[in-house]
XYZ file of C-alpha atoms in Angstrom:
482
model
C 57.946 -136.656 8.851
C 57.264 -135.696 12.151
C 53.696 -133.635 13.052
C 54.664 -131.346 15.783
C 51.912 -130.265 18.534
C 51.099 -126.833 18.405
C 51.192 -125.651 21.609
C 50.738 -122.368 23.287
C 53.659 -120.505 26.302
C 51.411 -118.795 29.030
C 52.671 -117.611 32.124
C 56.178 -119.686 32.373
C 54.071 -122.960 30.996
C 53.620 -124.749 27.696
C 49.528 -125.706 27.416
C 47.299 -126.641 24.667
C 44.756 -124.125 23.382
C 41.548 -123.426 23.572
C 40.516 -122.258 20.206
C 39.581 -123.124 16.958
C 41.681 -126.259 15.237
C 45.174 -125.191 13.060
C 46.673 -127.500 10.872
C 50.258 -125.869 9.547
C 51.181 -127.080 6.472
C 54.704 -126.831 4.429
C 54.007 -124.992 1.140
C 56.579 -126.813 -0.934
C 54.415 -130.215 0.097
C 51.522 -129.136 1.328
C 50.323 -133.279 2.083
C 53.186 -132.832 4.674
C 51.538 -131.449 7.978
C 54.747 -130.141 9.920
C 51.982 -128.837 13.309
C 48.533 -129.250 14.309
C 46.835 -127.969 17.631
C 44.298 -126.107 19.043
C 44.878 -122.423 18.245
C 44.327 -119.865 21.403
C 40.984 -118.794 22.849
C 39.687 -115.420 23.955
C 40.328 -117.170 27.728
C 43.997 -117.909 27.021
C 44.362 -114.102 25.283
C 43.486 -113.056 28.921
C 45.125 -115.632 30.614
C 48.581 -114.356 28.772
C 47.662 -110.490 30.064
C 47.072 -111.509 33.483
C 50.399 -113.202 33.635
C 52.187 -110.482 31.760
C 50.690 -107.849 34.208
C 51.636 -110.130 37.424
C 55.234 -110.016 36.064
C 56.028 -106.403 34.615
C 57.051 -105.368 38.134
C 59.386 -108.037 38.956
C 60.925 -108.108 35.606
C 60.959 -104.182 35.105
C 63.018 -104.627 38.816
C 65.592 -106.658 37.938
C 68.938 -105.073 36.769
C 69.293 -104.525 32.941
C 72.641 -106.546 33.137
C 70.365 -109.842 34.176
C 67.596 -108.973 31.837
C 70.223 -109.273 29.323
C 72.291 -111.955 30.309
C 69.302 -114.365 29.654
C 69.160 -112.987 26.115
C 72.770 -113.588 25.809
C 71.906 -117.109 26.767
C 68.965 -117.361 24.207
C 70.953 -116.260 21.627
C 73.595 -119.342 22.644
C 70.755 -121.486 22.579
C 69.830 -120.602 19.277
C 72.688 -120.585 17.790
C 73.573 -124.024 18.723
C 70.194 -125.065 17.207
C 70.873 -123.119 14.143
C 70.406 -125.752 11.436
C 68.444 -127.464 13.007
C 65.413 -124.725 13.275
C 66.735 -123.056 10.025
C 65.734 -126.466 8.824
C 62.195 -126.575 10.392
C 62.040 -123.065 8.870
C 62.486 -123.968 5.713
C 60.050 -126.614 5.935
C 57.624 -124.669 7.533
C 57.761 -121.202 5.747
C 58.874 -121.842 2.399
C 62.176 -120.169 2.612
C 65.002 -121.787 1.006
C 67.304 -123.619 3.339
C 70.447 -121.588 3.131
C 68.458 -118.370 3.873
C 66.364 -119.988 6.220
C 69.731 -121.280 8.630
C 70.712 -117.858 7.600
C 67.849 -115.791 9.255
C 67.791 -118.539 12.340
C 71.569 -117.522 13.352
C 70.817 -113.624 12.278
C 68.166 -113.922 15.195
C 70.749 -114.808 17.892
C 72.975 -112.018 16.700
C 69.552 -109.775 17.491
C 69.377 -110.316 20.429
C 72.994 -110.476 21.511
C 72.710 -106.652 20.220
C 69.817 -105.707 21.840
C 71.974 -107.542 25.065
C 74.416 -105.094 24.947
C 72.574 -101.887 24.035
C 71.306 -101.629 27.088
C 74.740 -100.888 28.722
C 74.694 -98.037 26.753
C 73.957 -94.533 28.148
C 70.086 -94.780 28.457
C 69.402 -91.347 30.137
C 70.937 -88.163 30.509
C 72.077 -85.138 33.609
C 70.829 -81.435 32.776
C 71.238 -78.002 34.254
C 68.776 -76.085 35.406
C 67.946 -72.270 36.298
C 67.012 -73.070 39.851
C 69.984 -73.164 42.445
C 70.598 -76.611 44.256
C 68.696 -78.469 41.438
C 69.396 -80.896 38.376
C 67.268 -82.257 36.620
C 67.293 -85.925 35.221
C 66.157 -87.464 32.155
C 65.519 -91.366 32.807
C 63.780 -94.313 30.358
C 61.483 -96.744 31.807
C 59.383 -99.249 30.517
C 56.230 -98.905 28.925
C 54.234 -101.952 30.415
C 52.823 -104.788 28.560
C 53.289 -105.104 25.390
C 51.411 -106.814 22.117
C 53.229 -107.945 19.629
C 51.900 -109.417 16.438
C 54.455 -110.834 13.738
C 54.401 -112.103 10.238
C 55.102 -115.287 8.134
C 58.196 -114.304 5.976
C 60.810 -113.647 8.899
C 59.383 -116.034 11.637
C 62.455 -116.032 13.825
C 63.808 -112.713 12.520
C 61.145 -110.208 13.156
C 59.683 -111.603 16.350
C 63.760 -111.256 17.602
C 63.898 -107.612 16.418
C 60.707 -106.938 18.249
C 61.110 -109.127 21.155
C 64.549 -108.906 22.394
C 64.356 -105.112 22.452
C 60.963 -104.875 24.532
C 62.352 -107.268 26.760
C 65.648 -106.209 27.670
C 64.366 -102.770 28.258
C 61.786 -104.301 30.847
C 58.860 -105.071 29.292
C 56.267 -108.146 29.270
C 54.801 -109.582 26.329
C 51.395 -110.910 24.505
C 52.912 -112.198 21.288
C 50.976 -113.681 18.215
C 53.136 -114.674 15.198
C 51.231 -115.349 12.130
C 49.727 -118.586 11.698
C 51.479 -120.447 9.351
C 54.983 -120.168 11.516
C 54.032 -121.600 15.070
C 56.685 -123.770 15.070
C 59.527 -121.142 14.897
C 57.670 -119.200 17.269
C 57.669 -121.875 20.226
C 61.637 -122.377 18.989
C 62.364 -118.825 19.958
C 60.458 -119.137 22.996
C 61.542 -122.480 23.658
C 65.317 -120.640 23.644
C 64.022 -117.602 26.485
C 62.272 -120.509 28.733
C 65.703 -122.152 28.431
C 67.882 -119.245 29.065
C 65.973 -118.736 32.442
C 63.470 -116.176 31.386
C 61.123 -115.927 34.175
C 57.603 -117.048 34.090
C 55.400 -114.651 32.473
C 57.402 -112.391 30.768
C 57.010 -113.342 27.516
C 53.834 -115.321 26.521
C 53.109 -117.048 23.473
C 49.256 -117.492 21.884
C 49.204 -118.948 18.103
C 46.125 -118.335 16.266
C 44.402 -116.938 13.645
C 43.570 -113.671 12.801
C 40.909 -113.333 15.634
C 44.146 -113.761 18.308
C 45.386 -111.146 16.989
C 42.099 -108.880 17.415
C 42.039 -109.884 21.092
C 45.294 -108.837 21.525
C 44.377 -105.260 20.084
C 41.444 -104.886 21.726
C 42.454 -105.940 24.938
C 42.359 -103.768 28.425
C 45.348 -104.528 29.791
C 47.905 -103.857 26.775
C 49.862 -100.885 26.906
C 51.710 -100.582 23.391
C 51.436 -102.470 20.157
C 53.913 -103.675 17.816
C 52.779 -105.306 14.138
C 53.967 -106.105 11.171
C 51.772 -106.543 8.325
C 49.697 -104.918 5.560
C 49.068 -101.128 5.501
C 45.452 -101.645 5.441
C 45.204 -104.150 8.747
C 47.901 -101.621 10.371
C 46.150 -98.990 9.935
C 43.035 -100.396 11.081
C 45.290 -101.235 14.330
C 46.019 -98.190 14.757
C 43.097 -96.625 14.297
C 41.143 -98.676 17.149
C 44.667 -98.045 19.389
C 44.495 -94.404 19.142
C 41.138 -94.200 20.423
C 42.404 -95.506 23.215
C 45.520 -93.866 23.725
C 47.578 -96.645 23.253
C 50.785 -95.958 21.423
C 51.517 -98.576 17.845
C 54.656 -99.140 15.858
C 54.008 -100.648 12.826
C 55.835 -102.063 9.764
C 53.617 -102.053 7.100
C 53.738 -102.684 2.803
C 55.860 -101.818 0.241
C 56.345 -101.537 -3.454
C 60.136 -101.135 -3.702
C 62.039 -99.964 -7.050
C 65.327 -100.117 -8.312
C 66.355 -97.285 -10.554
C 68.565 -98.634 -13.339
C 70.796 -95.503 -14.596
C 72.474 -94.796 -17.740
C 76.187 -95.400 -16.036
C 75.256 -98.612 -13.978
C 77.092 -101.955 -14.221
C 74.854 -104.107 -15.926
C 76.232 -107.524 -14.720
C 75.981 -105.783 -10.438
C 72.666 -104.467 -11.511
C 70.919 -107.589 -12.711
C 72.101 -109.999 -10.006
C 71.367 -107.335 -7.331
C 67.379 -107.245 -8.820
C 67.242 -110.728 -9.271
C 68.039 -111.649 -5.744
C 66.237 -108.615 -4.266
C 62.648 -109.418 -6.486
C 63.204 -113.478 -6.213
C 64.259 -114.327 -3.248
C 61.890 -115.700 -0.538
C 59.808 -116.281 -3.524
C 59.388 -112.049 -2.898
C 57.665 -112.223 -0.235
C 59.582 -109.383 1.715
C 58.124 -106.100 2.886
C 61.753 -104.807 1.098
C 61.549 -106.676 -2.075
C 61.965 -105.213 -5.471
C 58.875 -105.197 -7.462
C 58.984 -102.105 -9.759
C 62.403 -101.423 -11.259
C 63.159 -98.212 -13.436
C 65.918 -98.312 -16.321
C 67.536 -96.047 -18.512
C 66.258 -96.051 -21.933
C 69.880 -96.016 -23.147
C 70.829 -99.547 -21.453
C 67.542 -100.276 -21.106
C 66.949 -103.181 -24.046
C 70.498 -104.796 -22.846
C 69.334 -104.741 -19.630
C 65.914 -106.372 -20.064
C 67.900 -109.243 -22.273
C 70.206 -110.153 -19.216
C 67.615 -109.725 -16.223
C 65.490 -112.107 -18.396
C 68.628 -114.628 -18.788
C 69.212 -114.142 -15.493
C 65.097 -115.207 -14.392
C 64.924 -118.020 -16.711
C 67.794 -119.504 -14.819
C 66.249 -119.418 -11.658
C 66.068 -122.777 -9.630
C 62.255 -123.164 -8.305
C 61.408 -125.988 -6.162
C 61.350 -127.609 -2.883
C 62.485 -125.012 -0.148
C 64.471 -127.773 1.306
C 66.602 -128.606 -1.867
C 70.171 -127.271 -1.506
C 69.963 -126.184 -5.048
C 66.612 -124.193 -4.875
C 67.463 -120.523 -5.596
C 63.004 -119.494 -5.107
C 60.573 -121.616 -2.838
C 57.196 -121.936 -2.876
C 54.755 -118.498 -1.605
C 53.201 -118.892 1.909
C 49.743 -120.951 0.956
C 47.427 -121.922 -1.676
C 45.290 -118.210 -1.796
C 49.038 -116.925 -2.320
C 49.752 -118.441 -4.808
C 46.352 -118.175 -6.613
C 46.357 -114.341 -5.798
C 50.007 -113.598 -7.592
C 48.855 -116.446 -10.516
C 45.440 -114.668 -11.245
C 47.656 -111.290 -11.152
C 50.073 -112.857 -13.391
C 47.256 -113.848 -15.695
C 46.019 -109.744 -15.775
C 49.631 -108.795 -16.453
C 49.510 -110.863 -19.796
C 46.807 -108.749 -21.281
C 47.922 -105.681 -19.911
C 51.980 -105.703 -20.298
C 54.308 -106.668 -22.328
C 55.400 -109.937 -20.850
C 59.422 -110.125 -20.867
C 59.704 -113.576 -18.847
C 55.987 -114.822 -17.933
C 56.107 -118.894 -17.863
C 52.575 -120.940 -17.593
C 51.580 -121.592 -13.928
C 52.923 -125.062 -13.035
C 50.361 -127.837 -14.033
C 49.162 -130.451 -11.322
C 51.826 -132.589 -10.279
C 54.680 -130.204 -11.088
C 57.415 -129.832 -7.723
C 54.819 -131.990 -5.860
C 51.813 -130.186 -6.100
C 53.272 -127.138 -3.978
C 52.761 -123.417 -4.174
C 55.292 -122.189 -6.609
C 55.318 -119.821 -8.769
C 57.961 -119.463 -11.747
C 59.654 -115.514 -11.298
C 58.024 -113.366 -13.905
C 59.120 -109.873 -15.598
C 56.649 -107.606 -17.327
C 57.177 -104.213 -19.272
C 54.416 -102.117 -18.308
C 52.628 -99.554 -20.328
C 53.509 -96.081 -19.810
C 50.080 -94.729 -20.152
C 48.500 -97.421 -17.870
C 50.984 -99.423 -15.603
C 48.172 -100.684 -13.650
C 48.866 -102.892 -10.495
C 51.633 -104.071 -11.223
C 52.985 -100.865 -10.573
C 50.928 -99.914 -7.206
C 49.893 -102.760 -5.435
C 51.815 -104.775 -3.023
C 51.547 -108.209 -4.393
C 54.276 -110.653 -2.097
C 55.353 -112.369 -5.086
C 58.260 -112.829 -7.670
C 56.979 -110.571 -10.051
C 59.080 -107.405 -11.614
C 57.309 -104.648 -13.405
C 59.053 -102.413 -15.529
C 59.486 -98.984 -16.725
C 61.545 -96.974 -19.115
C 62.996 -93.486 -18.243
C 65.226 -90.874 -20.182
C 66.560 -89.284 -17.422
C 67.931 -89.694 -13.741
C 65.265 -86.586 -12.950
C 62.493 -88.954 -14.097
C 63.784 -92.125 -12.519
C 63.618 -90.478 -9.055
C 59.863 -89.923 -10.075
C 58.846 -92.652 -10.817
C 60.876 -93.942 -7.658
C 58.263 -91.723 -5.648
C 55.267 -92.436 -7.751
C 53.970 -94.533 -4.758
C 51.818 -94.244 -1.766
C 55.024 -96.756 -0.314
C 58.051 -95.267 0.898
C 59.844 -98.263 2.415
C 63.104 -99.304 0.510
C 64.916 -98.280 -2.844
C 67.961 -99.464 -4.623
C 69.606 -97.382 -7.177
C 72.492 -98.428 -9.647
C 74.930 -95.750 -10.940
C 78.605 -95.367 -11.122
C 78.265 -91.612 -11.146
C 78.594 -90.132 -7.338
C 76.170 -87.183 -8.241
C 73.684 -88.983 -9.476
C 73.955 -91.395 -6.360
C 73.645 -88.200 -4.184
C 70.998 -86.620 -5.875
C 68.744 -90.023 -5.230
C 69.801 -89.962 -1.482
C 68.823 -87.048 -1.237
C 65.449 -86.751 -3.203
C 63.878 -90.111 -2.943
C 61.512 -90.818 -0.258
C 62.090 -94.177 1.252
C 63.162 -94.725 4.472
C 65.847 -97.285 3.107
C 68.216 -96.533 0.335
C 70.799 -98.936 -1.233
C 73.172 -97.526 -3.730
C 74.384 -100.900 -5.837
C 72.600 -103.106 -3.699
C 69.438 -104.900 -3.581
C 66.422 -103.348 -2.119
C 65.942 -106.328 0.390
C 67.899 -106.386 3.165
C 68.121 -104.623 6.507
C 70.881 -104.524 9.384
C 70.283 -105.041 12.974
C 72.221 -102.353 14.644
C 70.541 -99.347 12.345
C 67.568 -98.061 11.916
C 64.735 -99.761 10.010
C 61.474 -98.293 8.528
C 59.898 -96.583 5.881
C 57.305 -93.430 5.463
C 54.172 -92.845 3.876
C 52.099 -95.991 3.709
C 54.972 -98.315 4.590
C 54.939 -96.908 8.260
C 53.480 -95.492 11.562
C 55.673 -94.841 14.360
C 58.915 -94.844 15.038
C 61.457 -97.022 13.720
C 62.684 -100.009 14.474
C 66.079 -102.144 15.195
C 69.483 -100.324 16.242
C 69.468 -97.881 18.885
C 66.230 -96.688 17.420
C 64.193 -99.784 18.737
C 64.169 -98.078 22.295
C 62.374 -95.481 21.364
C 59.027 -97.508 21.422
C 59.686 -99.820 24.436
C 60.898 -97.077 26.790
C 59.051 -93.550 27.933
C 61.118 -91.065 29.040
C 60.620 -89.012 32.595
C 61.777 -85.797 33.419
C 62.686 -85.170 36.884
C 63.376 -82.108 38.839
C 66.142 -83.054 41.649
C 66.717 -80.965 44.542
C 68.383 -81.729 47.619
C-alpha cells in the first residue's frame, strides 16, 4: 500500500521537518508502514508561533460570519472525503472501519456546529448606577493557542478543539499524537482547502518532545490537551507558573452499575459495546461494572456469551466488531495486566494472548472479563488501563452500587441500568461523574453539550457545546458613557 510522507503545515505551507525520524505504522499489520517523515524540530515549534502570532490580528479582525464560513467549507470538504479518510483512519489508528467513517463524518458535523454557534448571542447589555452609562459585557479571543491531541479520536478531538478556538478568533500550535499524522494533515488539508488563511492554524507532528515545546513555549497563550492525568497535570503544573490558562481532558475508569430491575439483554449489549469497542481505548469506556447480586450470576453468563462472540481482527475487515490497541507497548502493557488479573481474579472470559502469526502478527488483544475480589480488587479496579478489559463487582444494594461507582480518584463517565425512575434519580443525583447515561453505554459524547469529567478526569472547564467558548474567549467588562 501506499507510504504517505509525513509532512508538517507551518504558516499557510506544507514542509518537511526538522526532527527526529517517525515511521507510523498500522497496528492491525504493523509490516504495513502507512507514513514516514521527519518529525518537527524545536526550530519549526517556533517557526509555527511566529506565524500564529503574525496572524492572530488579522484573523481575530475578520467577521465571525467569514471565520465560519471557511469551517462550513471544511466540514464540506470532509464530508465528501468521508470514506475515504475514515478508511485511512482505520488503517492508521486501529479503529474499526464503520466507526472509523463514523467519527470522520462526526468531525464535519463539529465544526458545522461550532460554525453556527458563533451567531449566537456572545455578549451581553447591563445597567448601571451611574446616569448616562451602560455597561457592556463582550468575548474576545484569547491569543495563540496550543493544542495537543490524542490517538483514539484523531479527527474527532482535534475538531472539537480546533473548530471552536478558531471560529472564536484564535491561532493555533497543534500537535496530535504520533501515531495519527495522517488524519491530522487530512483535517488540515480540509481548512487549507476551505481558504483558511496562512497561519492560523499550524500543524507540527512529533513525538512527545513537540509537545514539551509547545508547553514551554513564550509565545502561547492557552493550552488545550488531552491525555493522561499524570502528563496533564504535569502540563498544568508548569502552565500555572506561568499564568497561562489549560483545559484538559484527562483519564478515566468508568463503571456501569447493573441494578436489581435492569434489562439484562439492554444491559449486556450496552457494556459490551461501551468496554470493547475501539479495542477500549476511550477516555469514556467501561472498565469497572457493578451488578446486583440478585441478577448478578445471569448477568455474568450473558456478558460472557456476549464477549466470546466478539469479532477481533483486522480494523479494516467489515466484520471486525474490536481492532487491534494503538502499538506494540499497548498491547504488552494490557497482556502483562491480563496475566496479573489471572492470579488475582476470578477470570470470567480471559482467552490466551494470540500466539505469533495469529491476525497477522498485529496488536490484538481478545476482550477479557474478570470478577474481582472484594477484599483486594487491585488494578483492575483503579488504574486506567486503555484496553478491553471489564472488572467486576458484586453489590446488594443500589446504596452500595453508587459507592462503588465513586470509589475512584476518576469522575469522568457512568452508565447505570435500572427500570426503576427512583433509583435512576437517586444515581443522577449522587454519583460524581461529569457524564451520566441511564441505559446507555458509558462511551459516547454529543457535540452540542457539554463534555468533561471531575476529580482526576479533569482541569478546567468543559468542553464541546456552548461550553467550548468558555476557554477560547475572555470576557471584558466595559463601562460606556457618552
Amino acid at each position: 500500500m501506499t507510504v504517505i510522507a509525513l509532512r508538517h503545515f507551518i504558516d499557510g505551507t506544507w514542509v518537511e521537518g526538522g526532527g527526529e525520524a517517525l515511521v507510523d505504522v498500522n497496528p492491525s499489520r504493523p509490516s504495513d508502514i502507512v507514513a514516514e517523515g521527519a518529525g518537527a524540530s524545536d526550530a519549526d515549534v517556533d517557526r509555527a508561533y511566529a506565524a500564529a502570532r503574525a496572524a492572530f490580528d488579522g484573523w481575530r479582525r475578520m467577521p465571525a460570519r467569514a471565520r465560519a464560513g471557511i469551517l462550513l467549507r471544511a466540514a464540506d470538504i470532509i464530508e465528501a472525503h468521508r470514506d475515504e479518510w475514515g478508511r485511512e483512519l482505520a488503517r492508521e489508528e486501529g479503529k474499526t472501519l464503520a466507526e472509523a467513517i463514523a467519527e470522520t463524518g462526526h468531525s464535519a458535523n463539529i465544526l458545522r456546529f461550532h460554525a453556527q454557534e458563533v451567531e449566537r448571542q456572545s455578549g451581553g447589555v447591563f445597567e448601571s448606577p451611574t446616569p448616562g452609562e451602560r455597561i457592556l459585557v463582550i468575548r474576545r479571543p484569547v491569543g495563540v493557542v496550543g493544542a495537543i491531541t490524542p490517538f483514539n479520536f484523531p479527527i474527532s478531538i482535534p475538531a472539537w478543539k480546533l473548530a471552536p478556538a478558531l471560529v472564536w478568533g484564535n491561532t493555533v500550535v497543534w500537535k496530535p499524537a504520533t501515531f495519527v499524522p495522517v488524519l491530522a494533515m487530512r483535517f488540515a488539508e480540509a481548512l487549507e482547502q476551505a481558504g483558511l488563511p496562512r497561519g492560523v492554524l499550524n500543524l507540527v507532528n512529533g513525538t512527545a518532545a513537540v509537545g514539551e515545546a509547545i508547553v514551554s513555549h513564550p509565545d502561547v497563550d492557552a493550552v488545550t490537551f488531552t491525555g493522561s492525568t499524570k502528563v496533564g497535570r504535569i502540563i498544568a503544573a508548569q502552565l500555572a507558573a506561568r499564568g497561562v490558562p489549560f483545559q484538559g481532558e484527562l483519564g478515566g475508569k468508568n463503571a456501569s452499575l447493573v441494578l436489581a430491575d435492569a434489562d439484562l439483554d439492554v444491559a449486556v449489549e450496552q457494556v459490551a459495546i461501551g468496554a470493547f469497542r475501539a479495542a477500549g481505548q476511550k477516555c469514556t469506556a467501561t472498565s469497572r461494572v457493578i451488578v446486583h447480586h440478585a441478577v448478578a450470576d445471569e448477568f455474568l453468563r450473558r456478558l460472557a456469551a456476549r464477549t466470546e462472540r466478539m469479532v477481533v481482527g483486522d480494523a479494516e475487515d467489515e466484520a471486525v466488531e474490536v481492532g487491534p490497541v494503538v502499538d506494540g507497548s499497548a498491547r504488552d502493557r494490557v497482556a502483562a495486566a491480563i496475566a496479573r488479573a489471572r492470579t488475582t481474579a476470578t477470570a470470567v472470559v480471559a482467552p490466551e494472548p494470540y500466539a505469533a502469526g495469529d491476525l497477522d502478527d498485529g496488536y490484538f488483544i481478545a476482550p477479557s472479563v474478570f470478577e474481582l475480589h472484594e477484599d483486594d480488587p487491585g488494578e483492575l479496579w483503579t488504574e486506567e488501563l486503555f484496553g478491553p478489559v471489564i472488572g467486576v463487582r458484586r453489590v446488594s444494594s443500589t446504596e452500595a452500587g453508587i459507592a462503588l461507582v465513586n470509589d475512584s480518584d476518576y469522575g469522568l463517565s457512568t452508565a447505570v441500568f435500572t427500570t426503576g425512575l427512583a433509583d435512576a434519580l437517586s444515581a443522577i443525583e449522587d454519583i460524581r461523574a461529569g457524564v451520566v447515561h441511564i441505559n446507555s453505554a458509558s462511551a459516547g459524547a454529543d457535540l452540542h453539550v457539554p463534555f468533561g469529567g471531575s476529580g482526576a478526569s479533569a482541569l478546567g472547564p468543559k468542553e464541546q457545546g456552548a461550553a467550548a467558548r468558555e476557554f477560547f474567549t475572555e470576557t471584558a467588562t466595559v463601562y460606556l458613557k457618552g
